[in-house]
Short mmCIF file of C-alpha atoms in Angstrom, two decimals:
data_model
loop_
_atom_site.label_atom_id
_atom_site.label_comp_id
_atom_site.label_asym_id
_atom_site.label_seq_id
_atom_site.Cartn_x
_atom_site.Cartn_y
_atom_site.Cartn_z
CA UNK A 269 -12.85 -43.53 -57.65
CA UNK A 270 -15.18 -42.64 -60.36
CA UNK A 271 -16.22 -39.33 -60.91
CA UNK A 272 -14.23 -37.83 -58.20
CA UNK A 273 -13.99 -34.18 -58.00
CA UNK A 274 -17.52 -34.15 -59.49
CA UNK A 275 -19.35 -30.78 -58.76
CA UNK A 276 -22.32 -31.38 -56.33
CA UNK A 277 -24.86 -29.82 -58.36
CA UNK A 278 -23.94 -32.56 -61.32
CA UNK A 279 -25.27 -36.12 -61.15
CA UNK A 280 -22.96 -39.19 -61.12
CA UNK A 281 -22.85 -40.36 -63.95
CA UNK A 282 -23.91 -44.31 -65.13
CA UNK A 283 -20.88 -46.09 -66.85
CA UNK A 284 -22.42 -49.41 -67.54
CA UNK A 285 -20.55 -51.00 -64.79
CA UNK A 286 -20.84 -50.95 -60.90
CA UNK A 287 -24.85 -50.11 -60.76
CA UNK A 288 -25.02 -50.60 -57.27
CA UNK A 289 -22.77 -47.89 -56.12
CA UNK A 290 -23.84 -45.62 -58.54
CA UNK A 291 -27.78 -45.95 -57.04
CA UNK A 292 -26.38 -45.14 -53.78
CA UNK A 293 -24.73 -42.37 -55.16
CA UNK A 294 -27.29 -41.04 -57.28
CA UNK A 295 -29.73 -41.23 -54.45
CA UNK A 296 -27.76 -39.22 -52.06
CA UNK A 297 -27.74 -36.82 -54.97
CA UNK A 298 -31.26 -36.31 -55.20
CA UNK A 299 -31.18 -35.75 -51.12
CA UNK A 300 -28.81 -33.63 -51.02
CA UNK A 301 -30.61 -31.68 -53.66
CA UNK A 302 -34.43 -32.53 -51.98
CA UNK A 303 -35.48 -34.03 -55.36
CA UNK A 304 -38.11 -37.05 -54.71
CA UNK A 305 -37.48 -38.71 -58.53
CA UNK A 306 -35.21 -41.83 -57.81
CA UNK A 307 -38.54 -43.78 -58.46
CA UNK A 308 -38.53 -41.91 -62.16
CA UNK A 309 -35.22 -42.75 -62.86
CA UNK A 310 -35.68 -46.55 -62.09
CA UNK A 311 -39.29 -47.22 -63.54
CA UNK A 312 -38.79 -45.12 -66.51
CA UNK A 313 -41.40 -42.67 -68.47
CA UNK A 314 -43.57 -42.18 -65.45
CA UNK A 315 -44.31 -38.83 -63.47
CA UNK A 316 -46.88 -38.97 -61.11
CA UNK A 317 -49.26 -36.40 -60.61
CA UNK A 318 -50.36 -33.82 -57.77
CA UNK A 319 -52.97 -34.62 -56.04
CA UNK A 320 -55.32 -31.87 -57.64
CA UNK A 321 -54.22 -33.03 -60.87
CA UNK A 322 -53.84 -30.12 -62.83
CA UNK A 323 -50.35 -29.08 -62.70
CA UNK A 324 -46.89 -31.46 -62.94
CA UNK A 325 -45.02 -31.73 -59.88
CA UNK A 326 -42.27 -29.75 -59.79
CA UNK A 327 -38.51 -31.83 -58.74
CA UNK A 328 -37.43 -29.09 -57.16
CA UNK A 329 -39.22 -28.35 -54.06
CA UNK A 330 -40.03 -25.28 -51.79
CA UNK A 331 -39.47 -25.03 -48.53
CA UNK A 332 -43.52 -24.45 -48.69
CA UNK A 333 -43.85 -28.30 -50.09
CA UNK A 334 -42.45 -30.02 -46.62
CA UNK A 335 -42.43 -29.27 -43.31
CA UNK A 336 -39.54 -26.90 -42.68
CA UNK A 337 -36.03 -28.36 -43.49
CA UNK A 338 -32.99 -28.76 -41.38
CA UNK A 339 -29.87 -28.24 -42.36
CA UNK A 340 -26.92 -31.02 -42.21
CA UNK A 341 -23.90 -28.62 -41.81
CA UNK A 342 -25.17 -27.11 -38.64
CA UNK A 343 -28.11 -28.83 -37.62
CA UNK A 344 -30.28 -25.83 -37.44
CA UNK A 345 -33.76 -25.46 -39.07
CA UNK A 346 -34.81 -23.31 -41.85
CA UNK A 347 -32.40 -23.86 -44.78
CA UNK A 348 -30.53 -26.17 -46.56
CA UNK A 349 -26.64 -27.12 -46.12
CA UNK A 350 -26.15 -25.57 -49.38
CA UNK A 351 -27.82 -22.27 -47.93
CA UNK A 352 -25.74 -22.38 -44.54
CA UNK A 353 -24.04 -19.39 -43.40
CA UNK A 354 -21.60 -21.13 -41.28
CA UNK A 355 -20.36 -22.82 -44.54
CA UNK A 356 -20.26 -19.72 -45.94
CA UNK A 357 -18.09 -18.30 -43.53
CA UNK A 358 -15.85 -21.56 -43.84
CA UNK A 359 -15.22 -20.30 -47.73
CA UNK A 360 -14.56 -17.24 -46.27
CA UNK A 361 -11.53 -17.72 -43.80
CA UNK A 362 -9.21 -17.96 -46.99
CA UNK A 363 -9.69 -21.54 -47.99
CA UNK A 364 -7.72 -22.22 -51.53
CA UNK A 365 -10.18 -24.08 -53.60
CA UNK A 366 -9.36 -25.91 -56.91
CA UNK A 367 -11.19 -24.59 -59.81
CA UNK A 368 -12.54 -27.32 -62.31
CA UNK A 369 -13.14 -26.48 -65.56
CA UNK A 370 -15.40 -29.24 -66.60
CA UNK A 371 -18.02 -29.73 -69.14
CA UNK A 372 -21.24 -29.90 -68.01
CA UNK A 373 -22.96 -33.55 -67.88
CA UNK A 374 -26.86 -33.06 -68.30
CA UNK A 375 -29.69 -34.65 -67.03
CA UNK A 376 -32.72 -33.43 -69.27
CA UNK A 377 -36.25 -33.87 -68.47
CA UNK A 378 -39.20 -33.00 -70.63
CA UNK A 379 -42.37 -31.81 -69.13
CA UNK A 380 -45.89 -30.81 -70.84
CA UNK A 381 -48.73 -28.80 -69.09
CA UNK A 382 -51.52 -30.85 -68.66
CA UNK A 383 -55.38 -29.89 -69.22
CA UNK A 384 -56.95 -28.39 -66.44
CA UNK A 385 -60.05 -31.18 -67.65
CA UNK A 386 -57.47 -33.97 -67.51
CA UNK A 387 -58.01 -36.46 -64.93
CA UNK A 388 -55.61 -37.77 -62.44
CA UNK A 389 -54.42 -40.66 -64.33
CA UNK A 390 -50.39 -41.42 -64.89
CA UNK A 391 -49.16 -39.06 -68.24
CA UNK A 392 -46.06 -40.06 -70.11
CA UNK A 393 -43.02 -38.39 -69.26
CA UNK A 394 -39.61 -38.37 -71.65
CA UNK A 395 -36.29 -38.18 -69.38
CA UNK A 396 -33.01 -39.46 -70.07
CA UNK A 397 -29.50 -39.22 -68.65
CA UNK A 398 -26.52 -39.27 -70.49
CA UNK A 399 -23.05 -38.60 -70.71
CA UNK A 400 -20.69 -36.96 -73.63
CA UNK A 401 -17.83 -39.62 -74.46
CA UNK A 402 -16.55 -37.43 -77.43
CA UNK A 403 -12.99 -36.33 -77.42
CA UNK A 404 -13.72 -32.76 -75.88
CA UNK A 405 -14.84 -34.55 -72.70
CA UNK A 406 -11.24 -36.04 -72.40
CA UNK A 407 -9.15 -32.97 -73.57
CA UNK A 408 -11.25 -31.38 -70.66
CA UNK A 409 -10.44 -34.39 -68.26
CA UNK A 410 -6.85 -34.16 -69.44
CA UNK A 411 -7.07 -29.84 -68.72
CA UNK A 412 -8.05 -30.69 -65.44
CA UNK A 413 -5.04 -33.21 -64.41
CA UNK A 414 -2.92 -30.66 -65.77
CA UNK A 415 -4.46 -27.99 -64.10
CA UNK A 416 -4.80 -29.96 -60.48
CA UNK A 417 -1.67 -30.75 -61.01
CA UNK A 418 0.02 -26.89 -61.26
CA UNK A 419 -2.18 -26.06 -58.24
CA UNK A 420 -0.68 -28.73 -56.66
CA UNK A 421 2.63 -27.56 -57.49
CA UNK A 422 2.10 -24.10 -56.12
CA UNK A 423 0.73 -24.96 -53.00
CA UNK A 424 3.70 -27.23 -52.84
CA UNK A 425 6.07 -24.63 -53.54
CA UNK A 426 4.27 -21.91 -51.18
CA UNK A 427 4.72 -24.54 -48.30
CA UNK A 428 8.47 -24.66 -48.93
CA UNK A 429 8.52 -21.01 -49.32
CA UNK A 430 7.06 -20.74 -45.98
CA UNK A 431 9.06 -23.38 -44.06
CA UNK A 432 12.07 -22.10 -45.29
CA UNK A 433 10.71 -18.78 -43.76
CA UNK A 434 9.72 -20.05 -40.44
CA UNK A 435 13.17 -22.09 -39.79
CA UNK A 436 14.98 -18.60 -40.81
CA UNK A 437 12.77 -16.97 -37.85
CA UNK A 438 13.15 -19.85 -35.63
CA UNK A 439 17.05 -19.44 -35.72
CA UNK A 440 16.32 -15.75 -35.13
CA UNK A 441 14.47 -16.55 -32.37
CA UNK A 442 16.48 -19.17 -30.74
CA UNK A 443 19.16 -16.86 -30.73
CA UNK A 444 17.11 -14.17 -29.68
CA UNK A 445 16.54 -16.15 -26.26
CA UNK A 446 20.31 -17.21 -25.68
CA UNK A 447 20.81 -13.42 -26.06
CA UNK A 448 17.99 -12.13 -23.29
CA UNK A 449 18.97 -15.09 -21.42
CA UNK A 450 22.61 -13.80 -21.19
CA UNK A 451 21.25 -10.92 -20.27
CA UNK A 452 18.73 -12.12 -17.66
CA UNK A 453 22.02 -13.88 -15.71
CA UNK A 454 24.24 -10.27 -16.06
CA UNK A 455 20.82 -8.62 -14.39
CA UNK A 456 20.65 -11.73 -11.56
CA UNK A 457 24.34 -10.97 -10.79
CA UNK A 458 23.71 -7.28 -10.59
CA UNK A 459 20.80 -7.86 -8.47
CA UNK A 460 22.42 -9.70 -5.83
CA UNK A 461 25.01 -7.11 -5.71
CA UNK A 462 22.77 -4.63 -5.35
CA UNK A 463 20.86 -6.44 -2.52
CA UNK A 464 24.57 -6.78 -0.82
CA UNK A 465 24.55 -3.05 -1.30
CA UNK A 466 21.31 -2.35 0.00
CA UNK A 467 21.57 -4.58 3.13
CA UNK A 468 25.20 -2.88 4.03
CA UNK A 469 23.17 0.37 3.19
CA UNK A 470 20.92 -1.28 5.98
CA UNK A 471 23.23 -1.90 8.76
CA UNK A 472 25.33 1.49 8.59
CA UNK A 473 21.60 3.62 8.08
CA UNK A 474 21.57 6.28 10.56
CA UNK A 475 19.00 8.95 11.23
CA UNK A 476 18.36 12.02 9.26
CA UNK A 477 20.36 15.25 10.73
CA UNK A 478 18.55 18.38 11.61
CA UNK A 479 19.44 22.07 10.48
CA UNK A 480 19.00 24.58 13.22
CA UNK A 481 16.51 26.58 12.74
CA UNK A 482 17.34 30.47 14.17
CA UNK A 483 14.90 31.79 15.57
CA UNK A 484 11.17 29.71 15.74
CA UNK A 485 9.10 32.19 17.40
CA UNK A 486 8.56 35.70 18.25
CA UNK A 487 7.42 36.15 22.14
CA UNK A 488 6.90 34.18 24.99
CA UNK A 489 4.45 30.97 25.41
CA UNK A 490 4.66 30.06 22.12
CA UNK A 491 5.19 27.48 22.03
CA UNK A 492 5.44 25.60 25.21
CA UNK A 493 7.36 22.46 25.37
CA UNK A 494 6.43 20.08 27.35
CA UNK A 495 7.75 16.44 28.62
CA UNK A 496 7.66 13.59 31.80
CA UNK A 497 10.51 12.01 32.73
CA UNK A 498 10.47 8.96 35.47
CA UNK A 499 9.67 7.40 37.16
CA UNK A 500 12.71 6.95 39.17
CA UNK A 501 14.00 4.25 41.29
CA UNK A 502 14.56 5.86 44.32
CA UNK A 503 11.60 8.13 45.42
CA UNK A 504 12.29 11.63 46.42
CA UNK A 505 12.01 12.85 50.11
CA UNK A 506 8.11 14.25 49.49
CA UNK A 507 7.55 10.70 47.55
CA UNK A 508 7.62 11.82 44.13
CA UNK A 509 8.78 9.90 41.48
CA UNK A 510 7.96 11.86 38.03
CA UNK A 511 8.95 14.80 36.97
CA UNK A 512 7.03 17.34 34.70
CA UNK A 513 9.36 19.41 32.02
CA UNK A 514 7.95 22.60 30.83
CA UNK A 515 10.43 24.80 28.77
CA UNK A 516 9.32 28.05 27.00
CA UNK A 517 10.51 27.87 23.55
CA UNK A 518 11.94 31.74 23.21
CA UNK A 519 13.06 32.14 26.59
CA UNK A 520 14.37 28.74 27.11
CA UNK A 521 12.76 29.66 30.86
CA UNK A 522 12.53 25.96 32.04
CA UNK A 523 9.45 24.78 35.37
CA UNK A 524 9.88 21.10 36.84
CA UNK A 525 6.46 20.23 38.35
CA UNK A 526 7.10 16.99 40.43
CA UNK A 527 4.45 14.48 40.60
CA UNK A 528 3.72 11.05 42.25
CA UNK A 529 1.74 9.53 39.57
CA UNK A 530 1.20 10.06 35.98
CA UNK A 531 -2.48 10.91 35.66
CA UNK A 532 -1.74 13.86 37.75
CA UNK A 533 -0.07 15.25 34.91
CA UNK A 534 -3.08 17.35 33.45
CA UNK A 535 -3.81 18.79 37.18
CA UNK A 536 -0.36 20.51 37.43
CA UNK A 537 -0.35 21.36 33.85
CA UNK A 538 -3.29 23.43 34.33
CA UNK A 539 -3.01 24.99 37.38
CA UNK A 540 0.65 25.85 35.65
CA UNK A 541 -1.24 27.37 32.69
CA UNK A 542 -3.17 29.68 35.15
CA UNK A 543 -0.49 30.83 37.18
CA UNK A 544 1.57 31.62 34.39
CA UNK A 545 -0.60 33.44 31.67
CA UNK A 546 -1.63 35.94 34.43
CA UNK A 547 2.00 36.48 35.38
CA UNK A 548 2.85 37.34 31.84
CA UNK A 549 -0.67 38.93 30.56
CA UNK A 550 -0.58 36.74 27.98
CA UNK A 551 -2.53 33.39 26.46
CA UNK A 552 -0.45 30.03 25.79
CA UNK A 553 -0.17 30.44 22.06
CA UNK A 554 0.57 26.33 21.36
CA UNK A 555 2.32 23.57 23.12
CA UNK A 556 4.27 20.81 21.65
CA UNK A 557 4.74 16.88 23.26
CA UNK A 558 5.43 13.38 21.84
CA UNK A 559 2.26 10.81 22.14
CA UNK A 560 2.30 9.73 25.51
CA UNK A 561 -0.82 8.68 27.08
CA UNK A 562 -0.24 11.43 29.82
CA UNK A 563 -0.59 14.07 27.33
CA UNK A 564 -2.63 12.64 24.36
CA UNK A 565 -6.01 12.08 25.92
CA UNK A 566 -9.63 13.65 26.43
CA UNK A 567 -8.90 16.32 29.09
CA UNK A 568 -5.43 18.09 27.31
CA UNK A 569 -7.62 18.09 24.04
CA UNK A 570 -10.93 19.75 25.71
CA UNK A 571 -8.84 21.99 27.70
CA UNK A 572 -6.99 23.27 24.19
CA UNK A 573 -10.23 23.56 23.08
CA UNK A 574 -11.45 25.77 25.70
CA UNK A 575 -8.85 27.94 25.38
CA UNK A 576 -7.67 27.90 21.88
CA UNK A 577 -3.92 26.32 22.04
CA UNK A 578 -2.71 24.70 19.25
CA UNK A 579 -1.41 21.08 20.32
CA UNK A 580 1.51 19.98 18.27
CA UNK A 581 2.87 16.34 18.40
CA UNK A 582 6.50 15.16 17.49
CA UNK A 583 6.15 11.72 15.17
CA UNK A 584 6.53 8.71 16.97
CA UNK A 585 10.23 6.89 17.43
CA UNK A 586 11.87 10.75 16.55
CA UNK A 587 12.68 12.97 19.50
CA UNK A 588 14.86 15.22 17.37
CA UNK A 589 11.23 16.99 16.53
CA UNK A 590 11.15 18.08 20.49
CA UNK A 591 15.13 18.68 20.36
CA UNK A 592 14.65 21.46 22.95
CA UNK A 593 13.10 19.17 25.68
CA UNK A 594 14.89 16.36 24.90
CA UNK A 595 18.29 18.33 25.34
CA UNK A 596 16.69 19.92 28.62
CA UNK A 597 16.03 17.03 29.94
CA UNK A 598 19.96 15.33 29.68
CA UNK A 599 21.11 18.67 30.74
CA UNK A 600 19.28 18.48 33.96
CA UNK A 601 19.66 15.15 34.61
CA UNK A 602 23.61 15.25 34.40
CA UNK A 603 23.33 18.03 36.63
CA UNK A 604 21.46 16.33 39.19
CA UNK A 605 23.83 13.30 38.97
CA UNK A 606 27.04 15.67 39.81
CA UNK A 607 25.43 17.62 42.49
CA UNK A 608 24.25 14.51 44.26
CA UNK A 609 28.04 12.71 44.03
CA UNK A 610 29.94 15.48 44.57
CA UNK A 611 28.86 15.88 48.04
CA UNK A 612 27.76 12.14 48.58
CA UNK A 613 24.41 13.36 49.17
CA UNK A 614 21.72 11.17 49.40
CA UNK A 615 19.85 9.62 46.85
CA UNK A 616 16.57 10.30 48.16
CA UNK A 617 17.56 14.26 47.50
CA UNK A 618 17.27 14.02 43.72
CA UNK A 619 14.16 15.92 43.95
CA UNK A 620 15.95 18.98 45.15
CA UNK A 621 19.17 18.47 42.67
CA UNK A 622 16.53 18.85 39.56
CA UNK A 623 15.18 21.52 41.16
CA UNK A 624 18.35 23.63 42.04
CA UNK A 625 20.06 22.44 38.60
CA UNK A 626 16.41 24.32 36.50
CA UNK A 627 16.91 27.29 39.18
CA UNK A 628 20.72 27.95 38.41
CA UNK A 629 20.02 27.01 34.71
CA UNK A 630 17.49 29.86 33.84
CA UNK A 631 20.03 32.65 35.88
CA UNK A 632 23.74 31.43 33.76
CA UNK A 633 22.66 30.08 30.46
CA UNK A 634 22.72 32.04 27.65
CA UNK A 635 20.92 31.65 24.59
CA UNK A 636 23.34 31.64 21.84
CA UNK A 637 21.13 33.80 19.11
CA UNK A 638 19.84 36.82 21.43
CA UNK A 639 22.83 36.50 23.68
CA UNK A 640 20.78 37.07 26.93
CA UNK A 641 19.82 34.30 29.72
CA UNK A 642 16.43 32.89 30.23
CA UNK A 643 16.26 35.55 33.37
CA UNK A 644 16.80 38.63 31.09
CA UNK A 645 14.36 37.27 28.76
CA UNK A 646 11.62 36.28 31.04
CA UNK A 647 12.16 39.08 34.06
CA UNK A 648 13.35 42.05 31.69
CA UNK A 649 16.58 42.72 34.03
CA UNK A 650 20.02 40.61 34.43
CA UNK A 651 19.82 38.05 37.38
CA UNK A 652 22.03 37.96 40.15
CA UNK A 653 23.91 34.93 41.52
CA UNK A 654 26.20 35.96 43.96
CA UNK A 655 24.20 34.03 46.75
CA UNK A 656 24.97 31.04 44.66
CA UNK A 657 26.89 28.13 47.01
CA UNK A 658 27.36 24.30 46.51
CA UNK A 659 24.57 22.16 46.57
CA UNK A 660 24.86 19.61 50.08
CA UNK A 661 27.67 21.76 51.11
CA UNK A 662 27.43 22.01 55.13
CA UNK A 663 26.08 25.22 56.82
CA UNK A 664 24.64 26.29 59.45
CA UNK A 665 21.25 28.05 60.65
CA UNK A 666 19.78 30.30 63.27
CA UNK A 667 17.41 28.62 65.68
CA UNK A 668 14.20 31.13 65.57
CA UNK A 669 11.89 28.74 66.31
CA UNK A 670 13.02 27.26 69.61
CA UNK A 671 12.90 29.21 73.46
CA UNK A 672 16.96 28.99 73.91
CA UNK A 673 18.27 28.73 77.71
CA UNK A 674 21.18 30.56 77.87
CA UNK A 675 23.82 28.08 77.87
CA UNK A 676 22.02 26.56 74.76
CA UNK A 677 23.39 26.42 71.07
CA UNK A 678 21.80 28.74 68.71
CA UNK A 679 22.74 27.57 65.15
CA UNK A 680 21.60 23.74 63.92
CA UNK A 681 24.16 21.99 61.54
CA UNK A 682 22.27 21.39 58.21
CA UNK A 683 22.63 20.83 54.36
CA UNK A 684 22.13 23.01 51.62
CA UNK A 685 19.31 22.10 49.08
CA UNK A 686 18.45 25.12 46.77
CA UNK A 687 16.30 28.13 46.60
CA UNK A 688 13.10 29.51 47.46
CA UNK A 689 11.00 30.49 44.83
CA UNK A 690 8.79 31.86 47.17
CA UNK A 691 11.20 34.24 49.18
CA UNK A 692 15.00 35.27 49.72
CA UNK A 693 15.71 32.55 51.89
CA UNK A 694 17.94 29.13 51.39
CA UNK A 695 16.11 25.67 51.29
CA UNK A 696 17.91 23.37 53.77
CA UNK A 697 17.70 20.10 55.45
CA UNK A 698 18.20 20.31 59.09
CA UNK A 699 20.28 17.47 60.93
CA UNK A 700 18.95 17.87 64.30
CA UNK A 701 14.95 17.87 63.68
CA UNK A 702 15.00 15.94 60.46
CA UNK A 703 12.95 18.66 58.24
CA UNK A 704 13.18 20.63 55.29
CA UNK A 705 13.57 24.68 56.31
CA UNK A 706 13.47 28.05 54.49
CA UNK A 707 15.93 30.07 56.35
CA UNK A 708 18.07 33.46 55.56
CA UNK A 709 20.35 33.42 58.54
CA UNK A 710 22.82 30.88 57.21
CA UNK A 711 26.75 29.99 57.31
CA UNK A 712 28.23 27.61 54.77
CA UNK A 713 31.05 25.55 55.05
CA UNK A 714 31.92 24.39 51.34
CA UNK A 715 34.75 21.60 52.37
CA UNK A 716 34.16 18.23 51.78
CA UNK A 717 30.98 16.81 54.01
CA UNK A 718 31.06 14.35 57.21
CA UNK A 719 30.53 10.49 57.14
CA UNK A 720 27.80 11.88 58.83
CA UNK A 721 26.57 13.12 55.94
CA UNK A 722 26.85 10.74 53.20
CA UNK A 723 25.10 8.15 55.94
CA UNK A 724 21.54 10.17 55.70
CA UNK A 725 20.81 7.62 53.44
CA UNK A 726 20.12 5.16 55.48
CA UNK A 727 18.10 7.55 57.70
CA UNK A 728 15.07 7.70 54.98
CA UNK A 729 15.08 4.33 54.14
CA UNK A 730 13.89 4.24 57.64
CA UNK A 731 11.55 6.98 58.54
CA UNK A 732 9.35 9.54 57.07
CA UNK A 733 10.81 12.82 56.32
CA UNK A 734 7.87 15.80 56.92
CA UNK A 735 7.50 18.45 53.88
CA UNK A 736 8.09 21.83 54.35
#
């Protein structure tokens, strides 16, 4: 194409031939430049005149000449595509241009100042176009070639430089991923044995152990530890079917207080409380329970409150943190189980196993660190047992109560259930009224009980035994 690679600010050039195309091209030129002089160029010598006619108009144009211009790069008013910044930044992202060294074509144009007193008729004007043909013109023509041609070359080059580059990293990389991919399939395979691991880990998890701790408090009532067992199937003789654990923690000194129900466990609690702070002279420091409903609610934390104890609670789903009840509790339990088959006593008696198994408990254990029994540490003297006899063994009582003929018998056969707490007397059931008695004039018979005996069952499935 002719006059390719021609710089914008130079004309195209007319060869003789093609006139046509070079008017198209020579008119975008003077747009592109905002020169209004195609009409100069085609009618020859003639410049028209301003309309004050005193001064030639000028071809190149201010923006204060038109109405504001708009440019064709980014379609934005107030300057001209050759002005644009956005171009500019174009040439500035590293864009290799080609430098042409070319000899400037001109395009003269004469102009004279006219008289102020002239009048606004057409003037003469001498303007030409024309192009050097002499041999520089072609030596510079041929520089060019030579020159587009190196930079050619060099870009060429540079892009084979690079490619070779970018396949050397692309083999790095490839192998790069077979590597971590490897790896990622060693790390799957130690994963799942791991997760084997972990779920055998799982299945064979048991629960943290304990260290026994030697000594966790100083005196008495501190801390209290409290616990409810029940209810139980079979209800006691007096109806109860709960069961109220209280042991003191440096004493070991161990209260059952049976109930029927298990909102009546704050009402025994605190009449406990009372009864035993003015036996010792002393305030309930703290007591300690799990989060049962019985014991975690609005009247336990006012009556804290009121009277300053410290409520601890074990965390849920671990009864290792109230060891002491917890042990208590299977201690007396088992108890209560052998005394009641060992004598085929009834069922309906468990009440007064617990309660004898507590009583001989705090006289004959001994607490392993201060080597003394719950008595010794609670009462301040050793205890004495040597009224101790089989629970439900058979004995027999004194009839006080009843005016004897006499030919009439004076003892009643009953069965032993425990100990006052109240008095020196023996708690026993008494076969002939069918009542619980306190009595002090008592022979035992420790053989092996009567049908008789084990049949009492059957007697309270029946009929409503009268407390003592």
């Amino acid at each position: 194409m002719e006059n390719e690679g021609q710089d914008v600010n130079r004309p195209p050039l007319f060869r003789g031939t093609k006139y046509n195309y070079w008017k198209q091209r020579m008119i975008a030129f003077f747009d592109a430049c905002h020169i209004d002089m195609w009409d100069v160029v085609e009618q020859g010598d003639y410049i028209p005149l301003d309309e004050a006619g005193s001064r030639w108009r000028k071809f190149n144009r201010t923006p204060r000449d038109k109405a504001q211009p708009v440019c064709f790069e980014c379609k934005k008013p107030g300057h001209y595509k050759i002005e644009c910044p956005e171009l500019e930044k174009e040439k500035e992202k590293g864009k290799k241009k080609l430098i042409f060294h070319k000899k400037k074509k001109a395009m003269m144009a004469t102009r004279e100042d006219l008289d102020t007193s002239s009048s606004k008729d057409d003037e003469e004007a001498n303007i030409c176009l024309m192009e050097d043909t002499d041999s520089s013109s072609e030596s510079d023509d041929e520089e060019v070639s030579k020159y587009d041609f190196k930079s050619l070359q060099h870009a060429y080059n540079q892009l084979l430089s690079d490619s070779a580059k970018i396949s050397t990293a692309y083999k790095e990389q490839k192998k790069r991923i077979s590597e971590l991919l490897e790896e990622n399939l060693l790390l799957k395979n130690e994963n799942a044995k791991l997760l084997k691991k972990l779920e055998k880990g799982f299945e064979q998890c048991n629960r943290t152990s304990y260290e026994l701790m030697a000594l966790s408090t100083s005196r008495p009532l501190k801390p209290l530890h409290i616990d409810l067992f029940g209810p139980t199937k079979t209800a006691s003789v007096s109806g109860k079917r709960y069961g109220l654990v209280i042991v003191d923690d440096y004493t070991r000194w161990t209260w059952v207080l049976f109930i029927t129900h298990k909102d009546e466990s704050f009402k025994v609690f605190y009449v406990f409380c009372k009864r035993v702070q003015n036996e010792k002279g002393i305030s309930i420091a703290s007591i300690r329970s799990d989060h049962g409903g019985e014991f975690e609610n609005e009247q336990f934390q006012d009556f804290c409150e009121e009277n300053r104890i410290k409520h601890n609670f074990s965390t849920p789903k671990t009864p290792q943190q109230n060891g002491v009840l917890e042990r208590k509790n299977r201690s007396l339990q088992e108890m209560a189980r052998t005394l009641l088959n060992d004598f085929s006593t009834p069922k309906h008696f468990w009440e007064k196993t617990v309660n004898i198994s507590y009583y001989i408990q705090n006289r004959i254990y001994i607490k392993p660190i201060l080597k003394k029994t719950p008595y010794e540490l609670w009462k301040g003297r050793a205890p004495n047992i040597s009224y101790f006899h089989p629970f439900g063994c058979k004995c027999f009582i004194l009839n006080t109560k009843d005016n004897l003929g006499k030919f009439d018998s004076k003892t009643d056969e009953s069965i032993l259930l425990g100990y006052s707490e109240r008095s020196r007397a023996y708690r026993v059931f008494n076969n002939r009224t069918r009542t619980i008695e306190e009595a002090i004039h008592v022979k035992f018979d420790e053989s092996k009980p009567d049908k008789e005996i084990s049949e009492l069952g059957n007697f309270f499935e029946n009929m409503q035994v009268n407390k003592f």
